Short mmCIF file of C-alpha atoms and ligand atoms in Angstrom, two decimals:
data_model
loop_
_atom_site.label_atom_id
_atom_site.label_comp_id
_atom_site.label_asym_id
_atom_site.label_seq_id
_atom_site.Cartn_x
_atom_site.Cartn_y
_atom_site.Cartn_z
CA MET C 1 -16.96 34.17 22.44
CA ILE C 2 -14.98 30.97 23.09
CA PHE C 3 -13.30 28.95 20.63
CA LEU C 4 -11.67 25.74 21.77
CA HIS C 5 -9.08 24.12 19.27
CA VAL C 6 -8.29 20.56 19.40
CA VAL C 7 -4.89 19.07 18.31
CA GLY C 8 -3.43 15.57 19.00
CA ALA C 9 -1.05 14.60 16.12
CA ARG C 10 1.90 16.30 14.42
CA PRO C 11 -0.02 17.39 11.23
CA ASN C 12 -2.46 19.26 13.24
CA PHE C 13 -0.11 21.62 15.01
CA MET C 14 0.64 23.44 11.84
CA LYS C 15 -2.93 23.86 10.93
CA ALA C 16 -4.06 25.04 13.96
CA ALA C 17 -1.08 27.59 14.60
CA PRO C 18 -2.05 30.11 11.97
CA VAL C 19 -5.65 30.05 13.06
CA PHE C 20 -4.81 30.60 16.56
CA ARG C 21 -2.61 33.47 15.88
CA GLU C 22 -5.31 35.09 13.59
CA PHE C 23 -8.01 34.97 16.34
CA LYS C 24 -5.47 36.75 18.73
CA LYS C 25 -5.64 39.74 16.59
CA HIS C 26 -9.31 40.41 17.54
CA SER C 27 -10.92 41.50 20.89
CA GLY C 28 -13.45 39.88 23.15
CA ILE C 29 -12.45 36.30 21.94
CA ARG C 30 -11.09 33.70 24.55
CA GLN C 31 -9.24 30.62 23.13
CA VAL C 32 -8.68 27.26 24.69
CA LEU C 33 -6.04 24.84 23.06
CA VAL C 34 -6.47 21.35 23.79
CA HIS C 35 -3.82 18.87 23.10
CA THR C 36 -5.31 15.11 23.32
CA GLY C 37 -1.52 13.56 23.66
CA GLN C 38 -2.01 11.41 20.80
CA HIS C 39 1.38 12.33 19.80
CA TYR C 40 3.49 12.76 23.05
CA ASP C 41 7.20 12.23 21.90
CA SER C 42 9.02 15.71 22.13
CA ALA C 43 10.10 15.09 18.43
CA MET C 44 6.71 14.73 17.52
CA SER C 45 5.08 17.35 19.36
CA ASP C 46 6.76 19.99 21.76
CA VAL C 47 9.16 21.10 19.32
CA PHE C 48 6.44 21.99 16.81
CA PHE C 49 4.85 24.10 19.51
CA GLN C 50 8.05 26.19 20.08
CA GLN C 51 9.05 26.43 16.40
CA LEU C 52 5.55 27.59 15.27
CA GLY C 53 5.02 30.21 18.18
CA ILE C 54 1.84 28.62 19.66
CA PRO C 55 1.82 28.47 23.60
CA ALA C 56 1.63 25.45 25.16
CA ALA C 57 -1.59 23.76 25.46
CA ASP C 58 -4.01 24.74 28.21
CA ILE C 59 -4.93 21.23 28.75
CA ASN C 60 -3.10 18.08 27.71
CA LEU C 61 -5.32 14.90 27.87
CA GLN C 62 -2.27 12.79 27.60
CA VAL C 63 -3.95 9.91 26.07
CA GLY C 64 -0.88 8.47 24.16
CA SER C 65 -1.01 5.43 22.09
CA GLY C 66 -3.31 2.41 21.75
CA THR C 67 -5.73 0.44 19.48
CA HIS C 68 -7.90 2.93 17.48
CA ALA C 69 -10.88 2.11 19.76
CA GLN C 70 -8.54 2.69 22.94
CA GLN C 71 -7.22 5.98 21.78
CA THR C 72 -10.50 7.26 20.55
CA ALA C 73 -12.46 6.35 23.61
CA GLN C 74 -9.88 8.08 25.99
CA ILE C 75 -9.87 11.00 23.91
CA MET C 76 -13.65 11.25 24.18
CA SER C 77 -13.75 10.57 28.00
CA GLY C 78 -10.95 13.00 28.56
CA PHE C 79 -12.49 15.72 26.47
CA GLU C 80 -15.96 15.57 27.64
CA PRO C 81 -15.47 17.26 30.99
CA VAL C 82 -13.18 19.80 29.15
CA VAL C 83 -16.07 20.94 26.89
CA LEU C 84 -18.54 20.84 29.90
CA ARG C 85 -16.18 23.15 31.92
CA HIS C 86 -15.56 25.59 29.32
CA ARG C 87 -18.81 25.62 27.20
CA PRO C 88 -17.16 26.99 24.00
CA ASP C 89 -19.31 28.69 21.27
CA TRP C 90 -17.30 26.70 18.79
CA VAL C 91 -14.79 23.48 18.60
CA LEU C 92 -12.33 23.56 15.93
CA VAL C 93 -11.12 20.32 14.96
CA TYR C 94 -8.22 19.79 12.14
CA GLY C 95 -7.35 17.24 9.67
CA ASP C 96 -8.40 13.73 9.90
CA VAL C 97 -6.64 12.13 12.87
CA ASN C 98 -8.37 10.05 15.77
CA SER C 99 -8.29 13.25 17.91
CA THR C 100 -10.38 15.00 15.13
CA LEU C 101 -13.08 12.26 15.20
CA ALA C 102 -13.21 11.93 19.03
CA ALA C 103 -13.59 15.67 19.56
CA SER C 104 -16.28 16.05 16.96
CA LEU C 105 -18.32 12.98 18.44
CA VAL C 106 -18.09 14.66 21.98
CA SER C 107 -18.79 18.16 20.97
CA SER C 108 -21.87 17.51 18.74
CA LYS C 109 -23.31 15.14 21.51
CA LEU C 110 -23.17 17.93 23.67
CA GLY C 111 -24.51 20.28 21.38
CA ILE C 112 -21.59 22.50 20.72
CA ARG C 113 -20.92 23.64 17.15
CA VAL C 114 -18.02 22.03 15.33
CA ALA C 115 -15.82 23.59 12.65
CA HIS C 116 -13.64 21.12 10.52
CA VAL C 117 -10.67 22.73 9.10
CA GLU C 118 -9.46 20.71 6.10
CA ALA C 119 -13.24 19.42 5.59
CA GLY C 120 -14.14 17.20 2.47
CA LEU C 121 -10.94 15.40 1.54
CA ARG C 122 -11.60 11.57 0.30
CA SER C 123 -9.23 8.94 -0.92
CA PHE C 124 -12.42 6.96 -1.23
CA ASP C 125 -10.48 4.19 0.57
CA ARG C 126 -12.13 3.05 3.81
CA SER C 127 -9.11 0.77 4.72
CA MET C 128 -7.39 3.92 5.84
CA PRO C 129 -8.42 5.02 9.32
CA GLU C 130 -8.07 8.46 8.24
CA GLU C 131 -11.23 8.19 5.57
CA ILE C 132 -13.59 6.88 8.37
CA ASN C 133 -12.38 9.98 10.38
CA ARG C 134 -12.92 12.27 7.61
CA LEU C 135 -16.45 11.11 6.84
CA VAL C 136 -17.74 10.84 10.12
CA THR C 137 -16.14 14.37 11.17
CA ASP C 138 -17.90 15.94 8.32
CA GLN C 139 -21.14 14.57 8.75
CA LEU C 140 -21.35 15.68 12.25
CA SER C 141 -19.67 19.42 11.64
CA ASP C 142 -21.70 22.54 11.57
CA LEU C 143 -19.12 24.27 9.44
CA LEU C 144 -16.89 22.52 6.70
CA LEU C 145 -13.92 24.55 5.99
CA THR C 146 -12.21 23.21 2.73
CA PRO C 147 -9.07 23.71 1.11
CA SER C 148 -9.86 23.00 -2.53
CA ILE C 149 -12.82 22.68 -4.73
CA ASP C 150 -12.75 18.86 -5.02
CA ALA C 151 -13.64 18.92 -1.18
CA ASN C 152 -16.56 21.07 -1.56
CA ARG C 153 -17.86 18.57 -4.34
CA ASN C 154 -17.39 15.57 -2.20
CA LEU C 155 -19.35 17.23 0.42
CA GLN C 156 -22.21 18.22 -1.80
CA ARG C 157 -22.39 14.57 -3.10
CA GLU C 158 -22.74 13.35 0.34
CA GLY C 159 -25.75 15.84 1.02
CA ILE C 160 -24.21 18.39 3.09
CA ALA C 161 -25.96 21.49 2.87
CA ASN C 162 -24.27 23.99 0.63
CA GLU C 163 -24.46 26.94 3.29
CA LYS C 164 -22.17 24.90 5.80
CA ILE C 165 -19.52 24.67 3.20
CA HIS C 166 -16.78 27.20 2.63
CA MET C 167 -13.69 26.81 0.61
CA VAL C 168 -11.01 28.86 2.46
CA GLY C 169 -7.55 27.52 1.16
CA ASN C 170 -5.12 25.63 2.83
CA VAL C 171 -4.04 26.44 6.45
CA MET C 172 -0.97 24.26 6.05
CA ILE C 173 0.21 26.53 3.27
CA ASP C 174 -0.36 29.45 5.68
CA THR C 175 2.32 28.09 8.14
CA LEU C 176 4.64 27.07 5.19
CA ILE C 177 4.55 30.80 3.83
CA GLN C 178 5.10 32.13 7.13
CA MET C 179 8.14 30.08 8.11
CA LEU C 180 9.87 29.67 5.05
CA PRO C 181 12.14 32.41 5.54
CA GLU C 182 13.01 31.22 8.94
CA SER C 183 13.52 27.70 7.69
CA ASP C 184 16.44 28.82 5.50
CA LYS C 185 18.38 29.13 8.65
CA HIS C 186 17.75 25.48 9.51
CA LEU C 187 19.34 24.02 6.35
CA PRO C 188 22.11 21.49 7.47
CA PHE C 189 25.61 22.60 6.34
CA GLY C 190 27.51 20.28 3.79
CA LEU C 191 24.24 19.10 1.98
CA PRO C 192 24.84 17.30 -1.30
CA ALA C 193 23.64 19.22 -4.44
CA LYS C 194 21.21 16.78 -5.07
CA PHE C 195 19.40 14.37 -2.60
CA ALA C 196 16.00 12.82 -2.05
CA LEU C 197 13.86 12.96 0.94
CA VAL C 198 11.62 10.18 2.06
CA THR C 199 8.93 9.70 4.82
CA LEU C 200 6.94 6.70 5.27
CA HIS C 201 4.63 6.02 8.06
CA ARG C 202 1.17 4.67 6.53
CA PRO C 203 -0.06 1.67 8.51
CA GLY C 204 -1.13 0.27 4.97
CA ASN C 205 2.62 0.63 4.10
CA VAL C 206 4.77 0.14 6.88
CA ASP C 207 2.93 -2.50 8.86
CA ASN C 208 3.37 -4.93 5.92
CA THR C 209 6.81 -6.38 6.84
CA ASP C 210 7.69 -7.89 3.53
CA TRP C 211 6.66 -4.48 1.70
CA LEU C 212 8.84 -2.47 4.22
CA LYS C 213 11.78 -4.76 3.58
CA GLU C 214 11.47 -4.39 -0.07
CA MET C 215 11.13 -0.72 -0.17
CA LEU C 216 14.22 -0.20 2.26
CA SER C 217 16.10 -2.39 0.01
CA ALA C 218 15.27 -0.43 -3.07
CA LEU C 219 15.90 2.88 -1.56
CA ASN C 220 19.13 1.42 -0.10
CA ASP C 221 20.30 0.50 -3.70
CA LEU C 222 19.19 3.94 -4.92
CA SER C 223 21.29 5.62 -2.43
CA SER C 224 24.49 4.73 -4.18
CA GLN C 225 23.35 7.11 -7.03
CA LEU C 226 22.12 9.99 -4.71
CA THR C 227 21.99 10.60 -1.03
CA ILE C 228 18.73 9.82 0.66
CA PHE C 229 17.48 11.44 3.73
CA PHE C 230 14.78 9.46 5.55
CA PRO C 231 13.52 11.01 8.79
CA VAL C 232 11.80 8.02 10.41
CA HIS C 233 8.34 8.21 12.08
CA PRO C 234 8.11 6.32 15.35
CA ARG C 235 5.71 3.72 13.92
CA THR C 236 8.30 3.04 10.93
CA ARG C 237 11.27 2.99 13.34
CA ALA C 238 9.52 0.25 15.58
CA ARG C 239 8.75 -1.89 12.46
CA ILE C 240 12.45 -1.41 11.24
CA GLU C 241 13.78 -2.29 14.81
CA GLN C 242 11.44 -5.38 15.21
CA HIS C 243 12.32 -6.79 11.85
CA TYR C 244 15.43 -5.57 10.04
CA SER C 245 17.79 -4.43 12.39
CA GLU C 246 20.14 -7.10 10.92
CA MET C 247 19.78 -5.17 7.57
CA LYS C 248 22.84 -3.22 6.31
CA LEU C 249 21.47 0.06 5.29
CA GLY C 250 24.41 1.78 3.21
CA GLY C 251 23.90 5.22 1.72
CA LEU C 252 20.37 5.62 3.21
CA LYS C 253 20.39 8.22 5.82
CA LEU C 254 17.92 7.18 8.64
CA LEU C 255 17.20 10.22 10.87
CA ASP C 256 15.05 10.93 13.91
CA PRO C 257 11.88 12.52 13.14
CA LEU C 258 12.91 16.37 12.44
CA PRO C 259 11.61 19.45 13.59
CA TYR C 260 8.98 21.57 11.37
CA LEU C 261 11.68 24.19 10.26
CA SER C 262 14.46 21.58 9.41
CA PHE C 263 11.96 19.43 7.64
CA LEU C 264 10.66 22.17 5.45
CA ALA C 265 14.04 23.42 4.47
CA LEU C 266 15.05 19.92 3.43
CA GLN C 267 11.85 19.71 1.48
CA LYS C 268 12.51 22.96 -0.44
CA ALA C 269 16.15 21.73 -1.24
CA ALA C 270 15.38 18.23 -2.32
CA SER C 271 15.59 17.01 -5.77
CA VAL C 272 12.66 14.90 -5.17
CA VAL C 273 10.39 13.85 -2.31
CA ILE C 274 9.12 10.42 -1.76
CA THR C 275 6.17 10.09 0.72
CA ASP C 276 3.08 8.51 1.73
CA SER C 277 2.00 11.55 3.96
CA GLY C 278 -0.94 13.64 3.16
CA GLY C 279 0.50 17.11 4.07
CA VAL C 280 3.93 16.42 2.39
CA GLN C 281 2.11 16.15 -1.03
CA GLU C 282 0.71 19.56 -0.50
CA GLU C 283 3.91 21.13 0.65
CA THR C 284 5.98 20.01 -2.10
CA THR C 285 3.11 21.46 -4.61
CA TYR C 286 3.40 24.52 -2.93
CA LEU C 287 7.16 24.59 -3.17
CA GLY C 288 7.29 23.19 -6.83
CA VAL C 289 9.45 20.05 -5.77
CA PRO C 290 8.63 16.79 -7.40
CA CYS C 291 6.86 14.60 -5.17
CA LEU C 292 6.44 10.88 -5.65
CA THR C 293 3.31 9.65 -3.50
CA VAL C 294 3.71 5.81 -2.34
CA ARG C 295 0.19 5.20 -2.26
CA ASN C 296 -2.58 3.88 -4.63
CA ASN C 297 -4.86 6.91 -3.79
CA THR C 298 -4.99 10.32 -2.50
CA GLU C 299 -7.42 12.42 -0.80
CA ARG C 300 -5.74 15.33 -2.22
CA PRO C 301 -6.24 14.90 -5.87
CA VAL C 302 -5.35 18.78 -6.57
CA THR C 303 -1.71 18.06 -5.94
CA ILE C 304 -1.82 15.71 -8.94
CA GLU C 305 -4.11 17.83 -11.39
CA THR C 306 -2.52 21.08 -10.42
CA GLY C 307 0.60 20.52 -8.38
CA THR C 308 3.89 18.50 -8.76
CA ASN C 309 2.72 15.20 -7.24
CA ILE C 310 2.92 11.89 -9.05
CA LEU C 311 0.83 9.25 -7.43
CA VAL C 312 3.23 5.95 -8.25
CA GLY C 313 1.46 3.22 -6.36
CA THR C 314 3.30 1.13 -3.69
CA ASP C 315 5.38 -1.32 -5.83
CA PRO C 316 8.86 -0.41 -4.92
CA LYS C 317 9.93 -1.30 -8.45
CA ARG C 318 7.66 1.49 -9.75
CA VAL C 319 8.87 3.88 -6.91
CA ARG C 320 12.51 3.08 -8.42
CA LYS C 321 11.48 3.72 -11.89
CA ALA C 322 9.79 6.84 -11.11
CA LEU C 323 12.59 8.19 -9.03
CA GLU C 324 15.03 7.32 -12.05
CA ASN C 325 12.79 9.25 -14.31
CA VAL C 326 12.89 12.42 -12.18
CA LEU C 327 16.56 12.26 -11.74
CA ALA C 328 16.80 12.06 -15.52
CA GLY C 329 14.96 15.18 -16.02
CA GLY C 330 11.47 13.97 -16.46
CA LEU C 331 9.97 16.70 -14.30
CA LYS C 332 6.06 17.22 -14.13
CA PRO C 333 5.25 21.08 -14.05
CA GLY C 334 3.11 22.23 -11.46
CA SER C 335 1.37 25.20 -10.17
CA VAL C 336 -0.13 26.22 -6.76
CA PRO C 337 -3.69 25.81 -6.20
CA PRO C 338 -6.33 28.51 -5.91
CA LEU C 339 -6.32 30.07 -2.37
CA TRP C 340 -3.34 28.31 -1.33
CA ASP C 341 -2.05 31.80 -0.46
CA GLY C 342 -1.28 32.19 3.15
CA LYS C 343 -4.60 33.63 4.11
CA ALA C 344 -6.91 30.71 4.81
CA SER C 345 -6.75 31.52 8.49
CA GLU C 346 -8.02 35.02 7.77
CA ARG C 347 -10.97 33.58 5.94
CA ILE C 348 -11.53 30.93 8.60
CA VAL C 349 -11.65 33.59 11.29
CA ARG C 350 -13.72 35.88 9.25
CA ILE C 351 -16.31 33.45 8.89
CA LEU C 352 -16.32 32.24 12.37
CA MET C 353 -16.50 35.65 13.76
CA ALA C 354 -19.55 36.59 11.32
C1 UD1 K 401 -1.26 9.70 13.12
C2 UD1 K 401 -2.43 10.05 12.22
C3 UD1 K 401 -1.97 10.03 10.83
C4 UD1 K 401 -1.04 11.19 10.60
C5 UD1 K 401 0.07 10.78 11.61
C6 UD1 K 401 1.32 11.85 11.43
C7 UD1 K 401 -4.68 8.69 12.94
C8 UD1 K 401 -5.55 7.60 12.75
N1 UD1 K 401 -3.37 8.67 12.39
O1 UD1 K 401 -0.88 8.30 12.63
O2 UD1 K 401 -3.40 10.31 10.10
O3 UD1 K 401 -0.66 11.04 9.25
O4 UD1 K 401 -0.39 10.54 12.70
O5 UD1 K 401 2.22 11.47 12.33
O6 UD1 K 401 -4.95 9.41 13.89
N2 UD1 K 401 4.40 6.98 18.60
C9 UD1 K 401 5.56 7.40 19.36
N3 UD1 K 401 5.63 8.63 19.87
C10 UD1 K 401 4.52 9.58 19.54
C11 UD1 K 401 3.52 9.20 18.76
C12 UD1 K 401 3.44 7.82 18.30
O7 UD1 K 401 6.43 6.78 19.61
O8 UD1 K 401 4.74 10.62 20.00
C13 UD1 K 401 4.08 5.55 18.04
C14 UD1 K 401 3.46 4.69 18.96
O9 UD1 K 401 3.97 3.29 18.84
C15 UD1 K 401 2.20 4.58 18.39
C16 UD1 K 401 2.54 4.76 16.76
O10 UD1 K 401 3.77 5.56 16.69
O11 UD1 K 401 1.76 3.16 18.57
C17 UD1 K 401 1.43 5.18 15.91
O12 UD1 K 401 0.91 6.42 16.45
P1 UD1 K 401 -0.54 6.66 16.43
O13 UD1 K 401 -0.81 8.09 16.84
O14 UD1 K 401 -1.40 5.77 16.60
O15 UD1 K 401 -0.60 6.92 14.94
P2 UD1 K 401 0.17 7.68 13.73
O16 UD1 K 401 0.83 6.31 13.10
O17 UD1 K 401 1.22 8.49 14.18
#
């Protein structure tokens, strides 16, 4: 059997890695790894392949950046001949990025079965490009592999047949569990006992120049109370450079994007994480680290209901208050959601082999 994995952007790599490795334990399987090139900087891509122990992609479509239409269209036209050449039994797509949507569209139109890993998540906010990607990908998929029970309910509500839906747990947590011992070696020396870790990259946040300026000012003020590390996504870096190069950032430590293991080590050691990422909400829930999500909604409600995540909205004043509350000891207890146990990829492979 031939399984073709499609990855494109940073959060895809840690989801595909454990599934790829799990398939390797079986004989009679050929795997093809396609990288669309949606993320292309070494710090956003290559270093993840190296650290996660996955081989370089068999094919890199090198699509790079562009508008959503350009990026999606380029992935589609580059991907179609790849599918025709390899004729896989299954195409596996991960998460909710443009590469996920583009590969699902191409495959389903060619009559190739699609398995969506991380199916069923919904923010119910169609202003997020990822929400559109999730909705369409799930409608097209033949197998919907979900991380949590809310995702099953969303899919059932959208009329997806029950037999296509399988709750398998969270593949990103498979990677986290596997890499946690190794990540300890990547903790920087001389870290302060207390620090906050920040990531912000959602277009809905960082493309709003007034908001970004206010948020950076708030973080900068807070950095007189505790060290704040902020590894900056290229999108956010470009906005900061366009608009605020004149702004004096004092104790706020802006870093380049970090490799997986260093970022994981910092998350584990952080007093609190402030983020608008999806995956970071899940990782902090597993690690039991307080997480303040700078968004008005989340497609990962289990991290709030069960985990340590708090949705604080996007008002920098509220973020500041929530951070001060955590630092004053106002911790929200959390536990690990069902099936976030390091065995999601095992379940996925078992289902696909059957
Ligand atoms: C994409 C995903 C988002 C995910 C994020 C993780 C979509 C719609 N969005 O957003 O869900 O959370 O990845 O990082 O697929 N850039 C570089 N180097 C790179 C990649 C991007 O400089 O390697 C810059 C480019 O200026 C580009 C911008 O970042 O225009 C945004 O990249 P893009 O792939 O469009 O979306 P992300 O914001 O990264």
